[in-house]
Structure formats: structure tokens, C-alpha cells
Amino acid sequence: MNATLSPTQPQRTPKRKLSTRRPRAVSHLPPIQPQEAHEVALSVIRNFLKGRTCYDAFPVSFRLIVLDTKLNVKKALQCLLLNGVVSAPLWNSEKSKFAGMLTVLDIIHLIQYYYDNLNYEAAAADVETFRLELLRDIEKSLGVATPPMLREHPNSTLYDAAKLLMQTHARRLPLLDYDTETGHEVIVSVLTQYRLLKFISINCTREIQQLHLSLRKLKIGTYVSKNLPSEACNPYWPIATATLNTPVFDVVHMFSERAISAVPIIDDDGVVVNLYETVDVITLVRLGAYQALDLTISEALTQRSPDFPGVVICTAGDSLGTLLQLIKKRRVHRLVVVEGEEEEKRGGKKGRLLGIITLSDVLRYVIGKVGISEAEESLEVPSS
């Protein structure tokens, strides 16, 4: 059976009526100011951290290096270097409990002690048998502060963890749980300032874009003082600096005395030419070459690890949002603030040292002020 299809009749398109909608009324509300948008963004970030736990900040996969306190320093140092880490939790196997953290600064204190009390031969022999459990005695001998025994539970909020880091000036926070069968402590992971700030930069993209205010206005970091104290011989006080001709051990002393992890290297005009870090010292002594600390910074830099990421610089006019976006893209531990075009117009010199910003400075600002009573509550450790 053949079916005949009737041709489709063309449809008439009705004429659109002219719009009778009234024009939109002009808003009389004042536009949002940068300062207001900045404060709102910070509030959102803080509330975000209050709603997330330390577990949430764990990477998809990670390794955890734990060192026994009976291990000697030389083997512990080799373990850190082989695994590409600069710190590790310590474990007291006799008591089956957490015993603190081993950091590069502990090794710096030990080097300082050897230079003050032993010759090279004695130091080289002693490091073969010196155990990690004795490091706290070295700190007492040098008169430097003993690091607090920090810890948090992985279910604690990131905001509480950040408050504890800020109040105790720590750069990393061990996360401990308890074995349900034995009741013994279990080291789960370590939360670092970098990991925390990167977690913020990844998950708070919209808010970070609202952080337009400059680092200069926010006063984030430590800057060269315009009013030098009479006893200060360093024109860049209170920032510790060195030149390419400075002996490495002089910088080691700065690390140990000030509990800092990097010193800007400047030329005669104060222009930043490099940065010397505690990790660079560890590279020199990893084979027991304590005599290498008599080298100048210039000579020592020739032995620097080839994977050194370089000096990250910024100007005081850069925004906090730009800084956090940088942390999202690359592993940054500090930024050297230098004079830029704005300072150059006022008679300054482009590239000259102006300040230094650490991750502690950034996190302290993002979290806000922490009360002493809050920190004391956080430092209370449940009895095992």
C-alpha cells in the first residue's frame, strides 16, 4: 500500500510584540570595596577550615618516614636525604610512644655544638655513635629552646591544627591516633604549613581571587627596619644576611641562634643574588665533611644539589592572592621581598633586599589572631 504524504504547509511566525518591560532601576547600594571583599574572603576561608579535618588535607598517596630514637644521627641523616625529606617523626620503641620530631634544625644545633666543643676528628668519630635520643641534651647545652611535643588527632579541624602551629611557631604538626586494641599511639601523618596552605589554595579559588590587597598594606612578613637600633651593625636588621664571601659556619651560627632556615645572600648594594638554606648545610655534611663548613658561601654553592628550585622573589606591591596562587603551582617555603619599580621611582634600587616572607607569616595572617588561652587548651595532651 502506497501512502501519499501531504505537503507541509508553511507556518506563519507571529510578530513579536514590542517589549513593555520597564528599564532596570539604578542600584543605590555602594559598590563592594576591596577591603570589604578581602575581609569576606578571609572569613569564608576560615569557616572552610573549621569544617574540614586534617584527614581531608592528606594527599592521595604519601609516605611516612619514622625514625627510632636509638638510631644514630649519621644513619638518620642518610635516611632523610635518600627519601628527599627534611624532617621525620621520632619513635621511642622501648615505651612504644611518640618522641617528637627530627628536623634539619636539630642537625644544625648538633653542628654548632661540635664546632664549639670538639675538633673535626672527634666530631667525625662522635657522629658515628651519637643517638637521636640525645639531641635534646645538645639543645640544653647550647641554650636554645627545646621544641614542644606537639600533636593533633587526624579528626581535628584544620582550623584548630593551624592555630596550634601558629601559637607554638612550629612548621609541622604530627597527627596521632590510638590503636583500639593496644591503646598505643599510632603516628598517622604529619601536617605541614605548606600542605595546609596548598589545600586552601586548591579549594578556595574564588576567595583567593578576592584577596587583592598588597603584602605591604597587610604587613605580612619581616621587613628591613627604617629605625635601626644603636647596637645593630647590619643595615638590613632585623633580617639576617650574608655575602658570597661569608664563611658557611657563620651562617650556621645564624641558623642555630635565630632558629631560622634560610639567609638571603646579597651583594655590596644589597641586591639579592641567592639564598642559603639549612638543607644546603646538610648536603655538605652528609658524608661527614664537617671541615667543609670553613668554605665561603660562594664555594659552598658550587656543591649545591642540582634540584635546587631557585630563589622565589616578590615585591611588597604583590597581593596575598597572587602569593597563594603561586603556592598552588609550586613548592614554596619562603619568598624574598625585593624593591621593585615603585621603590626605584623613589630612589631605591631594583632587586635590593626589602624583607622576607615565610609560610608561617602567611598562615598566621590567614588564620587570624589566636588567643593564648586557646593555644594552652590545644597543647593539653591526654594521658595515655
Coordinates of C-alpha atoms in Angstrom, one line a residue:
M1 CA 0.0 0.0 0.0
N2 CA 1.4 3.3 -1.0
A3 CA 0.8 6.2 1.2
T4 CA 0.8 9.8 -0.1
L5 CA 2.2 12.4 2.3
S6 CA 0.6 15.8 2.1
P7 CA 3.0 18.7 1.6
T8 CA 3.8 20.6 4.8
Q9 CA 2.1 23.9 4.9
P10 CA 4.4 26.8 5.8
Q11 CA 3.7 28.1 9.3
R12 CA 3.3 31.8 9.9
T13 CA 5.6 33.3 12.5
P14 CA 3.6 35.6 14.7
K15 CA 5.0 39.1 15.1
R16 CA 6.8 39.6 18.4
K17 CA 5.2 42.3 20.4
L18 CA 7.4 45.2 21.4
S19 CA 8.8 44.9 24.9
T20 CA 6.9 46.9 27.5
R21 CA 9.4 46.0 30.3
R22 CA 10.5 48.9 32.3
P23 CA 14.2 49.8 32.4
R24 CA 16.1 48.4 35.4
A25 CA 16.3 50.8 38.3
V26 CA 19.7 52.1 39.1
S27 CA 21.2 50.5 42.3
H28 CA 21.8 52.9 45.1
L29 CA 23.9 50.4 47.1
P30 CA 27.5 51.3 47.4
P31 CA 29.9 49.1 45.4
I32 CA 31.8 46.5 47.4
Q33 CA 35.2 47.9 48.4
P34 CA 38.4 45.8 48.0
Q35 CA 38.9 45.9 51.8
E36 CA 35.4 44.6 52.4
A37 CA 35.7 41.8 49.8
H38 CA 39.1 40.9 51.3
E39 CA 37.7 40.5 54.8
V40 CA 34.7 38.5 53.5
A41 CA 37.0 36.1 51.6
L42 CA 39.2 35.6 54.7
S43 CA 36.1 34.8 56.8
V44 CA 34.9 32.2 54.2
I45 CA 38.4 30.6 54.2
R46 CA 38.4 30.4 58.0
N47 CA 34.9 28.8 58.1
F48 CA 36.0 26.4 55.4
L49 CA 38.9 25.2 57.6
K50 CA 36.6 24.9 60.6
G51 CA 34.5 22.5 58.5
R52 CA 37.4 20.3 57.3
T53 CA 39.6 17.8 59.2
C54 CA 43.3 17.1 58.9
Y55 CA 42.3 13.8 57.2
D56 CA 40.9 15.9 54.3
A57 CA 44.3 17.5 53.6
F58 CA 46.0 14.2 53.2
P59 CA 47.4 13.7 49.6
V60 CA 46.0 10.7 47.7
S61 CA 49.2 8.8 48.3
F62 CA 52.1 9.7 50.6
R63 CA 55.0 8.0 52.5
L64 CA 55.8 8.5 56.2
I65 CA 59.3 8.1 57.4
V66 CA 59.5 7.3 61.2
L67 CA 62.9 7.1 62.9
D68 CA 63.7 5.2 66.1
T69 CA 65.3 7.3 68.8
K70 CA 68.1 4.6 69.2
L71 CA 69.2 5.3 65.6
N72 CA 72.5 7.2 65.3
V73 CA 72.5 10.7 63.7
K74 CA 74.5 9.7 60.7
K75 CA 72.2 7.0 59.6
A76 CA 69.1 9.1 60.3
L77 CA 70.6 11.9 58.2
Q78 CA 71.2 9.5 55.3
C79 CA 67.7 8.2 55.6
L80 CA 66.3 11.8 55.3
L81 CA 68.4 12.6 52.3
L82 CA 67.7 9.3 50.5
N83 CA 63.9 9.8 50.9
G84 CA 64.0 13.5 49.9
V85 CA 62.5 14.8 53.2
V86 CA 63.8 17.3 55.8
S87 CA 62.0 16.0 58.9
A88 CA 60.6 12.9 60.4
P89 CA 58.7 11.8 63.5
L90 CA 60.7 10.1 66.2
W91 CA 59.5 6.9 67.9
N92 CA 60.6 5.5 71.3
S93 CA 60.4 1.8 70.8
E94 CA 61.0 1.0 74.4
K95 CA 57.9 2.8 75.5
S96 CA 56.0 2.4 72.2
K97 CA 55.2 6.1 72.1
F98 CA 55.8 9.2 70.0
A99 CA 59.0 11.0 70.9
G100 CA 58.9 14.3 68.9
M101 CA 60.2 15.4 65.5
L102 CA 63.7 15.3 63.9
T103 CA 64.2 18.4 61.8
V104 CA 67.1 19.9 59.9
L105 CA 67.4 22.5 62.7
D106 CA 68.3 19.7 65.1
I107 CA 71.3 18.8 62.9
I108 CA 72.2 22.5 62.7
H109 CA 72.3 22.6 66.5
L110 CA 74.5 19.5 66.6
I111 CA 77.0 21.0 64.1
Q112 CA 77.1 24.2 66.2
Y113 CA 77.8 22.1 69.3
Y114 CA 80.7 20.2 67.5
Y115 CA 82.3 23.4 66.4
D116 CA 82.1 24.9 69.9
N117 CA 83.3 21.8 71.8
L118 CA 85.1 19.3 69.5
N119 CA 87.7 19.2 66.8
Y120 CA 87.0 17.7 63.4
E121 CA 88.3 14.2 64.2
A122 CA 86.4 14.0 67.4
A123 CA 83.2 15.2 65.8
A124 CA 83.5 12.7 62.9
A125 CA 84.0 9.9 65.4
D126 CA 81.2 11.0 67.7
V127 CA 78.6 11.3 65.0
E128 CA 79.0 7.6 64.2
T129 CA 77.6 6.7 67.6
F130 CA 75.6 9.8 68.6
R131 CA 71.9 8.7 69.0
L132 CA 68.9 10.8 68.2
E133 CA 67.6 10.5 71.8
L134 CA 70.5 12.7 72.9
L135 CA 69.6 15.6 70.7
R136 CA 67.6 17.4 73.4
D137 CA 70.7 17.4 75.6
I138 CA 72.6 19.3 72.9
E139 CA 69.8 21.9 72.8
K140 CA 70.1 22.4 76.6
S141 CA 73.9 22.7 76.3
L142 CA 73.6 25.4 73.6
G143 CA 70.8 27.2 75.5
V144 CA 68.3 27.1 72.6
A145 CA 64.6 26.4 73.0
T146 CA 63.5 22.8 73.1
P147 CA 60.8 22.2 70.5
P148 CA 57.3 21.5 72.1
M149 CA 55.9 18.0 71.9
L150 CA 53.1 18.9 69.5
R151 CA 50.4 16.5 68.3
E152 CA 46.9 16.5 67.0
H153 CA 44.3 13.9 66.1
P154 CA 43.6 13.5 62.4
N155 CA 39.9 14.2 63.0
S156 CA 40.7 17.6 64.4
T157 CA 39.7 20.5 62.3
L158 CA 42.3 22.2 60.1
Y159 CA 41.5 25.4 61.8
D160 CA 42.4 24.0 65.2
A161 CA 45.6 22.5 63.7
A162 CA 46.6 25.8 62.2
K163 CA 46.0 27.6 65.5
L164 CA 48.3 25.2 67.2
L165 CA 51.0 25.6 64.6
M166 CA 50.8 29.4 64.9
Q167 CA 50.8 29.6 68.6
T168 CA 53.9 27.3 69.0
H169 CA 55.8 28.7 66.0
A170 CA 56.0 25.1 64.6
R171 CA 56.4 24.4 60.9
R172 CA 54.8 20.9 61.1
L173 CA 52.3 19.1 63.2
P174 CA 52.4 15.3 63.8
L175 CA 49.0 13.6 63.6
L176 CA 48.5 10.8 66.1
D177 CA 45.7 8.3 66.7
Y178 CA 45.4 5.4 69.2
D179 CA 45.3 1.7 68.4
T180 CA 41.9 0.4 69.6
E181 CA 43.3 -3.0 70.7
T182 CA 46.6 -2.0 72.5
G183 CA 45.9 1.6 73.3
H184 CA 49.3 2.6 72.0
E185 CA 49.9 5.7 70.0
V186 CA 50.0 5.4 66.2
I187 CA 51.7 8.1 64.0
V188 CA 49.4 8.6 61.1
S189 CA 50.9 11.5 59.2
V190 CA 52.5 15.0 59.6
L191 CA 50.6 18.1 58.6
T192 CA 53.0 20.9 57.3
Q193 CA 52.3 24.6 56.8
Y194 CA 52.9 24.1 53.1
R195 CA 50.3 21.3 52.9
L196 CA 47.8 23.4 54.7
L197 CA 48.2 26.5 52.6
K198 CA 48.2 24.4 49.4
F199 CA 44.9 22.8 50.5
I200 CA 43.5 26.3 50.9
S201 CA 44.8 27.5 47.5
I202 CA 43.2 24.4 45.7
N203 CA 39.8 24.5 47.4
C204 CA 39.2 28.3 47.9
T205 CA 40.0 29.5 44.4
R206 CA 37.2 32.1 44.3
E207 CA 38.0 33.5 47.7
I208 CA 41.7 33.8 46.8
Q209 CA 40.9 35.9 43.8
Q210 CA 39.3 38.4 46.2
L211 CA 42.5 38.9 48.2
H212 CA 43.6 41.9 46.2
L213 CA 45.3 43.9 49.0
S214 CA 49.1 44.2 48.8
L215 CA 51.6 42.5 51.1
R216 CA 52.8 45.9 52.1
K217 CA 49.4 47.0 53.3
L218 CA 48.7 43.7 55.1
K219 CA 52.2 43.9 56.7
I220 CA 52.8 40.2 56.1
G221 CA 56.4 39.2 56.7
T222 CA 59.5 40.7 58.2
Y223 CA 60.9 43.9 56.6
V224 CA 64.1 45.9 56.9
S225 CA 63.7 48.4 59.7
K226 CA 63.9 52.1 59.0
N227 CA 64.9 52.7 62.6
L228 CA 68.0 50.7 63.3
P229 CA 68.9 50.2 67.0
S230 CA 72.2 51.7 68.0
E231 CA 73.8 48.3 68.5
A232 CA 72.8 46.9 65.1
C233 CA 75.7 46.6 62.7
N234 CA 73.6 45.0 60.0
P235 CA 71.9 47.7 57.8
Y236 CA 69.2 45.1 56.9
W237 CA 68.2 44.5 60.5
P238 CA 66.3 42.5 61.7
I239 CA 66.8 40.2 58.7
A240 CA 69.9 38.0 58.9
T241 CA 72.0 38.4 55.8
A242 CA 75.3 37.2 54.3
T243 CA 77.5 37.7 51.3
L244 CA 79.2 35.3 48.9
N245 CA 82.4 35.7 51.0
T246 CA 80.8 34.8 54.3
P247 CA 82.0 31.5 55.8
V248 CA 79.4 28.8 55.9
F249 CA 79.8 28.3 59.6
D250 CA 78.9 32.0 60.3
V251 CA 75.6 31.3 58.6
V252 CA 75.2 28.0 60.5
H253 CA 75.5 30.1 63.7
M254 CA 72.7 32.4 62.4
F255 CA 70.5 29.3 61.8
S256 CA 71.1 27.9 65.2
E257 CA 70.9 31.1 67.2
R258 CA 67.9 32.6 65.5
A259 CA 66.1 29.2 64.7
I260 CA 65.7 30.2 61.0
S261 CA 66.0 28.1 57.9
A262 CA 67.3 30.5 55.3
V263 CA 69.5 33.6 54.9
P264 CA 69.4 35.9 51.9
I265 CA 72.8 36.4 50.1
I266 CA 73.3 40.0 49.0
D267 CA 75.9 42.0 47.1
D268 CA 77.5 45.3 48.1
D269 CA 74.4 47.2 47.1
G270 CA 72.1 44.9 49.0
V271 CA 70.7 43.3 45.8
V272 CA 69.7 39.7 46.5
V273 CA 71.9 37.3 44.5
N274 CA 71.0 34.0 46.2
L275 CA 69.6 32.3 49.3
Y276 CA 71.4 29.9 51.6
E277 CA 69.3 27.3 53.4
T278 CA 69.7 24.8 56.2
V279 CA 69.3 22.0 53.6
D280 CA 72.4 23.3 51.9
V281 CA 74.4 22.7 55.1
I282 CA 73.1 19.2 55.4
T283 CA 74.2 18.5 51.8
L284 CA 77.7 19.5 52.8
V285 CA 77.9 17.3 55.9
R286 CA 76.0 14.2 54.7
L287 CA 79.3 12.4 54.2
G288 CA 80.8 13.7 57.4
A289 CA 82.6 16.6 55.8
Y290 CA 82.5 19.0 58.7
Q291 CA 85.6 20.7 57.5
A292 CA 83.6 21.9 54.5
L293 CA 81.9 24.5 56.8
D294 CA 85.0 26.6 56.5
L295 CA 84.2 27.2 52.9
T296 CA 82.8 30.6 51.8
I297 CA 79.1 30.7 50.6
S298 CA 80.4 31.2 47.1
E299 CA 82.4 27.9 47.2
A300 CA 79.7 26.0 49.0
L301 CA 77.1 26.9 46.4
T302 CA 79.1 25.0 43.7
Q303 CA 78.2 21.9 45.7
R304 CA 74.5 22.7 46.0
S305 CA 72.1 20.0 44.9
P306 CA 71.2 20.4 41.2
D307 CA 67.4 20.2 42.0
F308 CA 67.5 23.5 44.0
P309 CA 64.3 25.2 42.9
G310 CA 65.8 28.7 42.9
V311 CA 65.1 31.9 44.9
V312 CA 61.4 32.9 44.8
I313 CA 61.1 36.7 45.0
C314 CA 58.2 39.1 45.1
T315 CA 57.6 42.8 45.7
A316 CA 55.7 44.5 48.5
G317 CA 53.1 45.5 46.0
D318 CA 52.2 41.9 45.1
S319 CA 48.9 40.7 46.5
L320 CA 48.2 37.9 49.0
G321 CA 46.0 36.2 46.4
T322 CA 48.9 36.1 43.9
L323 CA 51.2 34.6 46.6
L324 CA 48.6 31.8 47.4
Q325 CA 48.2 31.1 43.7
L326 CA 52.0 30.6 43.5
I327 CA 51.9 28.1 46.4
K328 CA 49.3 26.2 44.4
K329 CA 51.6 25.9 41.4
R330 CA 55.0 25.2 43.0
R331 CA 56.6 24.1 46.3
V332 CA 57.4 27.4 48.1
H333 CA 58.7 27.7 51.6
R334 CA 59.6 31.4 51.7
L335 CA 59.7 34.4 49.5
V336 CA 62.3 37.1 49.4
V337 CA 60.8 40.6 49.1
V338 CA 62.8 43.0 47.0
E339 CA 62.5 46.6 45.9
G340 CA 60.6 46.9 42.7
E341 CA 59.7 49.6 40.2
E342 CA 57.7 51.5 42.8
E343 CA 60.7 51.8 45.2
E344 CA 63.0 52.5 42.3
K345 CA 60.9 55.6 41.4
R346 CA 61.5 56.8 45.0
G347 CA 65.3 56.5 44.7
G348 CA 65.6 52.8 45.6
K349 CA 67.4 50.1 43.8
K350 CA 65.6 47.3 42.0
G351 CA 66.3 43.9 43.4
R352 CA 67.6 45.2 46.8
L353 CA 66.5 43.3 49.9
L354 CA 63.3 44.6 51.4
G355 CA 62.0 41.7 53.5
I356 CA 61.3 38.1 53.8
I357 CA 58.0 36.2 54.0
T358 CA 57.7 32.7 55.4
L359 CA 54.8 30.3 55.3
S360 CA 54.3 31.0 59.0
D361 CA 53.7 34.6 58.2
V362 CA 51.1 33.8 55.5
L363 CA 49.3 31.2 57.6
R364 CA 49.3 33.5 60.7
Y365 CA 47.6 36.2 58.7
V366 CA 45.1 33.9 57.0
I367 CA 44.1 32.2 60.4
G368 CA 44.0 35.5 62.3
K369 CA 44.9 36.2 65.9
V370 CA 44.9 33.2 68.3
G371 CA 44.3 33.8 72.0
I372 CA 46.8 32.4 74.5
S373 CA 44.1 30.6 76.3
E374 CA 43.1 28.8 73.1
A375 CA 46.6 27.7 72.5
E376 CA 47.0 26.4 76.1
E377 CA 43.9 24.3 75.6
S378 CA 45.2 22.9 72.3
L379 CA 48.5 22.0 73.9
E380 CA 47.0 19.8 76.5
V381 CA 47.8 16.1 75.8
P382 CA 45.6 13.3 77.0
S383 CA 47.3 11.0 79.3
S384 CA 48.0 7.5 77.8

